[in-house]
Short mmCIF file of C-alpha atoms and ligand atoms in Angstrom, two decimals:
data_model
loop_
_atom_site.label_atom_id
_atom_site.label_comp_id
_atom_site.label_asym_id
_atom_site.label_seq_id
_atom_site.Cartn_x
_atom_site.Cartn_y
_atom_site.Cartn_z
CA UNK A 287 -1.47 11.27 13.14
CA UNK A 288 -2.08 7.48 12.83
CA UNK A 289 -4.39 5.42 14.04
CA UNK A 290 -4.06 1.47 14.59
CA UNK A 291 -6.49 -1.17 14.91
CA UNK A 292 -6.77 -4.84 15.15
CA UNK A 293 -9.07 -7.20 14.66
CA UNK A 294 -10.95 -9.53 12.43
CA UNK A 295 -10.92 -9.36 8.73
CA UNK A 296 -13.53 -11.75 7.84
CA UNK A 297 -15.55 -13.22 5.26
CA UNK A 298 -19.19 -13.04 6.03
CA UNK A 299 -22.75 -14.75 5.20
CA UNK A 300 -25.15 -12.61 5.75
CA UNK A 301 -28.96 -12.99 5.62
CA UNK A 302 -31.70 -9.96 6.14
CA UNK A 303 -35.45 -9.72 4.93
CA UNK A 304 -33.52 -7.65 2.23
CA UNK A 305 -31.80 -10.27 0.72
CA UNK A 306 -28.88 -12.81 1.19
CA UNK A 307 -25.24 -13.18 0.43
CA UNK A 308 -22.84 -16.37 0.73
CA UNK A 309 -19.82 -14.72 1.14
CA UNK A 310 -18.94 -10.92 1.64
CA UNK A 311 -15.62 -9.65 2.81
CA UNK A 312 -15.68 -8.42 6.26
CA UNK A 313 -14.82 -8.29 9.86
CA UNK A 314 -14.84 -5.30 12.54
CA UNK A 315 -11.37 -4.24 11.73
CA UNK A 316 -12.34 -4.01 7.77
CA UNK A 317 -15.39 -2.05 8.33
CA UNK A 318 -13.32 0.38 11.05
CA UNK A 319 -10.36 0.77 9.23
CA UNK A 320 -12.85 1.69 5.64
CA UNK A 321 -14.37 4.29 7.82
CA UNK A 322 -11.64 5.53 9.75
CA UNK A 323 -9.51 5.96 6.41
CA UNK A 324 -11.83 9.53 5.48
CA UNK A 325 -10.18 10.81 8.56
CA UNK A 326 -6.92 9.39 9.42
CA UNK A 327 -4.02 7.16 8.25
CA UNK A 328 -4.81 3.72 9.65
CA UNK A 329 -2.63 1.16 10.51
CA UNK A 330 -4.54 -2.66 10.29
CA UNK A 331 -3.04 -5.33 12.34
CA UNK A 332 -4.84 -8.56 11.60
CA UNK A 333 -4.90 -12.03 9.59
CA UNK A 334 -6.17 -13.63 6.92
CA UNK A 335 -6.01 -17.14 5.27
CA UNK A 336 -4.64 -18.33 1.73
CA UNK A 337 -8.46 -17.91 0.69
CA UNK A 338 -7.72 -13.85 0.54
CA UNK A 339 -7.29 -13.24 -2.71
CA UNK A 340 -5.72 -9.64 -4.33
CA UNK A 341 -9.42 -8.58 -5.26
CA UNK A 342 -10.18 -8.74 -1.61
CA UNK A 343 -7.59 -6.93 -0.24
CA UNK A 344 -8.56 -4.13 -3.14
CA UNK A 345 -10.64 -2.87 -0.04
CA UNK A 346 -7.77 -1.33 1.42
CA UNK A 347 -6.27 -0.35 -1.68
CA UNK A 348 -6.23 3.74 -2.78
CA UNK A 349 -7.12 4.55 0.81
CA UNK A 350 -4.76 5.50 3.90
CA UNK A 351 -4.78 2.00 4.66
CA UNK A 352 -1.70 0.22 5.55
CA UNK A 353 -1.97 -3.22 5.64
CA UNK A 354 1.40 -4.09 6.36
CA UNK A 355 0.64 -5.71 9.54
CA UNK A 356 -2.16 -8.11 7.83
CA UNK A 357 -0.47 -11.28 8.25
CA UNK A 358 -1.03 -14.19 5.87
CA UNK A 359 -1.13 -17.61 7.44
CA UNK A 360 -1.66 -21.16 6.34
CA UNK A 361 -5.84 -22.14 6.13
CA UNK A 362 -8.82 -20.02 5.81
CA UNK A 363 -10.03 -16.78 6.71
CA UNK A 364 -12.15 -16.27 9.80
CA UNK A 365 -15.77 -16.74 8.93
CA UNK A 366 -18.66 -15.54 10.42
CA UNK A 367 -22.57 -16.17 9.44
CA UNK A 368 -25.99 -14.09 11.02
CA UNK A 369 -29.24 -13.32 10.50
CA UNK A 370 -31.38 -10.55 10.98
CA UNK A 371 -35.07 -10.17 11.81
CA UNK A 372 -37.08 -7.24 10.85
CA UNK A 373 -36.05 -5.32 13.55
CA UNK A 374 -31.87 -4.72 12.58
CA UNK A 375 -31.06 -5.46 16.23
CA UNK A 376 -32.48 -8.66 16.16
CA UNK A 377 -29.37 -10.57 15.20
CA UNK A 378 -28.36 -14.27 15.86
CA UNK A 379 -25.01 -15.90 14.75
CA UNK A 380 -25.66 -18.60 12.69
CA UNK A 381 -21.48 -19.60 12.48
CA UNK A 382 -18.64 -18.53 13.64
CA UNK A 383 -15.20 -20.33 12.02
CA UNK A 384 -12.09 -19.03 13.58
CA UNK A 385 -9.85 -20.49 11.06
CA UNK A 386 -6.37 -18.69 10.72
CA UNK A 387 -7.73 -16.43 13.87
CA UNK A 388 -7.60 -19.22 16.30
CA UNK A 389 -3.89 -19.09 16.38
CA UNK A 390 -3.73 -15.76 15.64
CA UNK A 391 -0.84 -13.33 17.55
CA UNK A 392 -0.78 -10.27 16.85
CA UNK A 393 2.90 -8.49 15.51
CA UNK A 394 3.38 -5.11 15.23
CA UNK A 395 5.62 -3.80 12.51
CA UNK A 396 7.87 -1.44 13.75
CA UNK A 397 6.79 1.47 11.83
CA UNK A 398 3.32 0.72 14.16
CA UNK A 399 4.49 0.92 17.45
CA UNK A 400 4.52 4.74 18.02
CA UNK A 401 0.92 4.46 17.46
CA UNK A 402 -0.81 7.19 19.70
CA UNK A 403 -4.45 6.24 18.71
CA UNK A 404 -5.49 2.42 19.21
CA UNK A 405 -8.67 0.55 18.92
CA UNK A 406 -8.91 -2.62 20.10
CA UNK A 407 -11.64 -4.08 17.86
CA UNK A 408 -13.36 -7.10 19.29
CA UNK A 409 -11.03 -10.36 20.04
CA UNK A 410 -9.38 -11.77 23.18
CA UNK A 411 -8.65 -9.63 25.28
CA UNK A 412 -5.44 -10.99 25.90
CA UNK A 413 -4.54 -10.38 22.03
CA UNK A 414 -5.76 -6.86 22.65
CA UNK A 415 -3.06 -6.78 25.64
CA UNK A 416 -0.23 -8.12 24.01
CA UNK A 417 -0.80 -5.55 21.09
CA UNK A 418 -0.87 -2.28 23.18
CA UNK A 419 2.62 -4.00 25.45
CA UNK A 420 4.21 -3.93 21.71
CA UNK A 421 3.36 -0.01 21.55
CA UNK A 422 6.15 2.33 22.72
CA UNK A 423 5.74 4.77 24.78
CA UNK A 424 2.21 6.17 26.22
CA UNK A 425 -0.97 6.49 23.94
CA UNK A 426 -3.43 8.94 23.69
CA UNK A 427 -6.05 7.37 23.25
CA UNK A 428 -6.84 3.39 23.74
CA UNK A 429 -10.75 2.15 22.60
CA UNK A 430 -11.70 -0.93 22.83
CA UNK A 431 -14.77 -2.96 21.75
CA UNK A 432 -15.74 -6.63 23.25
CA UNK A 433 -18.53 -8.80 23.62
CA UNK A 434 -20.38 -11.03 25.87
CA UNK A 435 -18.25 -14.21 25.18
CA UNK A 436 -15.23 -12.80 26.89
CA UNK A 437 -17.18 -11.06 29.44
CA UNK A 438 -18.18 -14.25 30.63
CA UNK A 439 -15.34 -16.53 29.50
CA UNK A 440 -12.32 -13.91 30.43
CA UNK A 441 -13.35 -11.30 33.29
CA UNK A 442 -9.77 -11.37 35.03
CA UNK A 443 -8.38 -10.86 31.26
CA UNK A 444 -10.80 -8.52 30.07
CA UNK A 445 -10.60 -6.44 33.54
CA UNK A 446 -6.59 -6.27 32.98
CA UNK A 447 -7.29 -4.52 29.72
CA UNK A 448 -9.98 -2.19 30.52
CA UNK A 449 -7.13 -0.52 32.98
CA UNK A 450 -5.44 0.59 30.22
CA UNK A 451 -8.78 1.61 28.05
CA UNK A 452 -10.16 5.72 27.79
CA UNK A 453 -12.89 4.30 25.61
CA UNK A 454 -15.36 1.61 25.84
CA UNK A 455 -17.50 1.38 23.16
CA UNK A 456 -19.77 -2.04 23.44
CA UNK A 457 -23.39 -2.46 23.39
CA UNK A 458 -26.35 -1.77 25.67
CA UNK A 459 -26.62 -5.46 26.55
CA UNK A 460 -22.81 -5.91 26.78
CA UNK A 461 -23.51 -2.71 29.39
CA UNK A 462 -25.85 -4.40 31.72
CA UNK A 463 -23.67 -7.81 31.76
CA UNK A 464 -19.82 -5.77 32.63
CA UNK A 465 -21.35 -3.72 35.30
CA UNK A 466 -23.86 -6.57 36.61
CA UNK A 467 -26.44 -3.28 36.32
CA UNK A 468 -29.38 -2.96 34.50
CA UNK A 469 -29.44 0.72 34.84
CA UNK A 470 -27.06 2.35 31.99
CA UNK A 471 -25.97 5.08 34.20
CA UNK A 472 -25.31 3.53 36.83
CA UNK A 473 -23.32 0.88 34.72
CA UNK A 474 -21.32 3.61 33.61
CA UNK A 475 -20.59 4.75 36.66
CA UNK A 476 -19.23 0.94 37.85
CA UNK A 477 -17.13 0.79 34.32
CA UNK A 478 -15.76 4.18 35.15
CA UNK A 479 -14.24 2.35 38.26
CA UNK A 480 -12.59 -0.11 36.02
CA UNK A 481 -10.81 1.88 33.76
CA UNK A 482 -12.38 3.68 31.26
CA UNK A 483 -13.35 7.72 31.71
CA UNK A 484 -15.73 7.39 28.55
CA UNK A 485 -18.43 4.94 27.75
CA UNK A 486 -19.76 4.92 24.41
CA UNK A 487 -23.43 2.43 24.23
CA UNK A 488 -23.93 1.93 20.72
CA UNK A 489 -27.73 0.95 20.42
CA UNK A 490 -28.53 0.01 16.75
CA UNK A 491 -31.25 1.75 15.56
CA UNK A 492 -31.55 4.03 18.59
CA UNK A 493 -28.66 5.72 17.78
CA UNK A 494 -25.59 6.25 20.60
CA UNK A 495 -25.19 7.19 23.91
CA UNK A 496 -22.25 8.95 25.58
CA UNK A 497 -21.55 8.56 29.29
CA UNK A 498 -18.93 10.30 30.69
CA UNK A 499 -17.93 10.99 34.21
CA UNK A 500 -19.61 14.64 34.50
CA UNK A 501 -22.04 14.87 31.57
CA UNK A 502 -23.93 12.37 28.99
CA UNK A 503 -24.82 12.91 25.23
CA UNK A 504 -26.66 11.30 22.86
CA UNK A 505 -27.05 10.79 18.82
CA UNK A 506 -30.07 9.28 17.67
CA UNK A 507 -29.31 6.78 14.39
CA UNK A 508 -30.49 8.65 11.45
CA UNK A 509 -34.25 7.83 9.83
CA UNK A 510 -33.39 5.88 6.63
CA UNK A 511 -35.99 4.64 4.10
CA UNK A 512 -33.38 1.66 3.13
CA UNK A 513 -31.48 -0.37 6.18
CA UNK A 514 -30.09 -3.67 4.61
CA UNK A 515 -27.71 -5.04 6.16
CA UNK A 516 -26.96 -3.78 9.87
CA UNK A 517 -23.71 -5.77 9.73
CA UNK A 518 -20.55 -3.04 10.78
CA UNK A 519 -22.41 -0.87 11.68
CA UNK A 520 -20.64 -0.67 14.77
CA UNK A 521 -17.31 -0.42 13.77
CA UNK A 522 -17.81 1.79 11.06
CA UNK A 523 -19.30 3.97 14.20
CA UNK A 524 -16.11 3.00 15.59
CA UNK A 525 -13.72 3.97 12.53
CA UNK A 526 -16.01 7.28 12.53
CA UNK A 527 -15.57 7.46 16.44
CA UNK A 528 -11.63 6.98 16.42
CA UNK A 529 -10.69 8.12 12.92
CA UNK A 530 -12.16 11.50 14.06
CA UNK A 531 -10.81 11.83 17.34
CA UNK A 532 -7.18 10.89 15.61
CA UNK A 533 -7.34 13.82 13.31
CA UNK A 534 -7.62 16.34 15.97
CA UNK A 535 -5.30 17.91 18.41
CA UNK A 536 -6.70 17.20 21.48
CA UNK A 537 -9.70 15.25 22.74
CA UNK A 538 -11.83 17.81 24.32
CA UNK A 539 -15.46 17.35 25.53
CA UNK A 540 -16.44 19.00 21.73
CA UNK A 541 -14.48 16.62 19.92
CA UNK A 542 -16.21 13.46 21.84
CA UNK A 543 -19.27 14.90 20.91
CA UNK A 544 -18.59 15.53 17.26
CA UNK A 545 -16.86 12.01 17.55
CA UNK A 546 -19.95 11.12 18.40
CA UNK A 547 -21.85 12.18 15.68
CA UNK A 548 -19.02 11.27 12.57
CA UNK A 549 -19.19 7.56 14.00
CA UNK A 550 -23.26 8.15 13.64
CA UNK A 551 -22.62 8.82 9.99
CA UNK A 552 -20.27 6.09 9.21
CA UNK A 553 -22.50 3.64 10.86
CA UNK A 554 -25.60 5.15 8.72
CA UNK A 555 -23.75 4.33 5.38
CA UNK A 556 -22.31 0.62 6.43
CA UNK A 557 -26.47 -0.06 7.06
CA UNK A 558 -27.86 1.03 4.15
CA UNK A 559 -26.04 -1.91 1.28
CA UNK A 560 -25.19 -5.12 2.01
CA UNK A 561 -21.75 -5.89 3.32
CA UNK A 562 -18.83 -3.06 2.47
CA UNK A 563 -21.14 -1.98 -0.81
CA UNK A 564 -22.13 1.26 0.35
CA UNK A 565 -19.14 2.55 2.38
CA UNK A 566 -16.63 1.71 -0.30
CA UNK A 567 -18.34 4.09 -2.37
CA UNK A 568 -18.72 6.52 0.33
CA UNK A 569 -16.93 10.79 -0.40
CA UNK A 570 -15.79 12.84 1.71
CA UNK A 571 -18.79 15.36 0.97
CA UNK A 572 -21.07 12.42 1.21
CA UNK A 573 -20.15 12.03 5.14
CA UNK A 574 -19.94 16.33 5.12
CA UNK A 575 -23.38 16.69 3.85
CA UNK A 576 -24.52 13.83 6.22
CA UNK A 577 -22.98 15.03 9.23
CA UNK A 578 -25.16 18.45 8.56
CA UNK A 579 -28.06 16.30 8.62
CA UNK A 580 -26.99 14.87 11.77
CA UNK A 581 -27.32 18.45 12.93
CA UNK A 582 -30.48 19.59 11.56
CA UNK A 583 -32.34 16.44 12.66
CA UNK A 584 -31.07 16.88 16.74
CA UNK A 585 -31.56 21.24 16.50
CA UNK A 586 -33.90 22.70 18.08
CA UNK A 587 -34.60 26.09 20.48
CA UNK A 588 -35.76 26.24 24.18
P1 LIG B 292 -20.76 -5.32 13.99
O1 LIG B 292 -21.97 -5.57 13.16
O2 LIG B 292 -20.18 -3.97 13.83
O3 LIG B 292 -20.94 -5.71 15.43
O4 LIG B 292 -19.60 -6.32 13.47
C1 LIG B 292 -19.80 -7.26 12.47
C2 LIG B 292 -18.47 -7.87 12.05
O5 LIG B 292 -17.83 -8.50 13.18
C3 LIG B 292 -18.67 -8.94 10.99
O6 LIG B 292 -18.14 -8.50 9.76
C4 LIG B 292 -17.95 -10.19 11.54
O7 LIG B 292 -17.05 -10.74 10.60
C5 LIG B 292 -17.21 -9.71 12.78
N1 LIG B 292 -17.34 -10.67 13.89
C6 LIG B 292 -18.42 -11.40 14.25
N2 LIG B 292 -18.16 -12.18 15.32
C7 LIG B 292 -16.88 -11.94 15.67
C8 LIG B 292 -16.00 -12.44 16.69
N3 LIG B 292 -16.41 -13.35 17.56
N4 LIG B 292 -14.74 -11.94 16.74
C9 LIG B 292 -14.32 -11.01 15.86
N5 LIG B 292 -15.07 -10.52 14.87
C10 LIG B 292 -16.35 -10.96 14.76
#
């Protein structure tokens, strides 16, 4: 099984109370495709600028990470700058340089388009369109991440899209905003009428919620002494989230749920270094022996 996603591979300036860095590689479809990679062959559709060098793309390298649809074009990488306050989901965007992604259209290789596991990472939802009308043949599963720019630039687009998305997996602001609802249930309920039969709120440092149609679950983040950069977090969840459910047979109500809690543990990694530091490192029986953890910390009897 295979799993492809696209979206931005990025350099990033990052600044936390922990510390600062100029220039870090990253980009939602790095930090997904790092995490996904324990679980699944991924397949990374995205672009990058004549600024990516070979010791960049050493990311990818020695992992089941093809990169054979990362296209090179003329100018620089995308670049993206935040902050963070003390609280990690306190973030502002300091800069945001499109680059080589303003032009950017997405081309499958061939050897992609059976794909039966997508994510969408965060970009125009057009982009995100024309990549799943390049895949033969039905998926199994489509997720899809976006943010409040395109709700509010791009409804009609972003609306087209959802139609053909199981999972949405966007924030608890990003939530309110779709649905027009300040209630999270009942926003799930709305989405559910656009498209998607699973909602996935990721909520920082609270941890995840799961809404689906007949029942909800949630993850709590795992307590960690040392949170220093919160950037990727969510798409490692979402490498965890996807890379999980692609490794399995079917996607029953149990796999969503442990879905659930592998995406907790990839997210708890990408947090605790600054930029990719801590997830490149990252074993197999590290995310094992968290995952346990995961279960001991939400057990208890009635
Ligand atoms: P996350 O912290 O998981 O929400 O994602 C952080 C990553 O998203 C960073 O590495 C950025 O490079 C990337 N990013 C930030 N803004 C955008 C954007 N507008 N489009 C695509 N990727 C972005």
């Amino acid at each position: 099984m295979s799993l492809l996603v696209v979206g931005s591979v990025a350099f990033d300036a990052i600044e936390t109370p922990f510390g600062k860095v100029d220039r870090t590689l990253g980009g939602a479809a790095t930090y997904f495709s790092v995490a996904a990679s324990f679980f699944t062959q991924v397949n990374l559709v995205g672009v990058v600028g004549d600024d990516f060098t070979k010791k960049d793309e050493a990311i990818f390298k020695g992992r089941r990470i093809d990169i054979r649809g990362l296209e090179r074009a003329e100018g620089k990488t995308f670049f993206w700058a935040g902050r963070y306050g003390i609280d990690p989901n306190d973030r502002i965007t300091l800069a945001t340089e499109l680059n080589v992604f303003s032009s950017f259209q997405p081309r499958l290789p061939e050897l992609f388009r059976k794909s039966r596991h997508i994510f969408l990472a965060n970009i125009d939802p057009t982009l995100q369109k024309s990549v799943l009308e390049q895949v033969h043949g039905e998926p199994h599963l489509v997720g899809l991440d976006t943010m409040n720019y395109w709700i509010e630039k791009t409804p009609t687009e972003l609306r087209e899209i959802l139609r053909h998305t199981h999972v949405l997996m966007i924030n608890d602001a990003e939530t309110r905003m779709l649905a027009n609802e300040h209630n999270l249930l009942r926003a799930a309920r709305h989405i559910f009428s656009l498209g998607p039969r699973t909602l996935v709120i990721k909520r920082g440092e609270h941890g995840a919620l799961m809404v689906h149609k007949d029942w909800v679950f949630a993850v709590p983040a795992l307590p960690l002494e040392e949170v220093h950069d919160p950037t990727g977090a969510g798409d490692s969840f979402g490498g965890g989230f996807m890379g999980y459910l692609a490794s399995v047979p079917s996607v029953t109500d149990t796999a969503l749920r442990r879905a659930m809690v592998y995406g907790s543990v990839m997210g708890s990694f990408a947090v605790e270094r600054f930029g990719l530091e801590r997830l490149r490192k990252v074993t197999r029986r590290d995310i094992n022996a968290r995952a346990r953890h995961f279960a001991a910390l939400t057990q208890f009897r009635l």
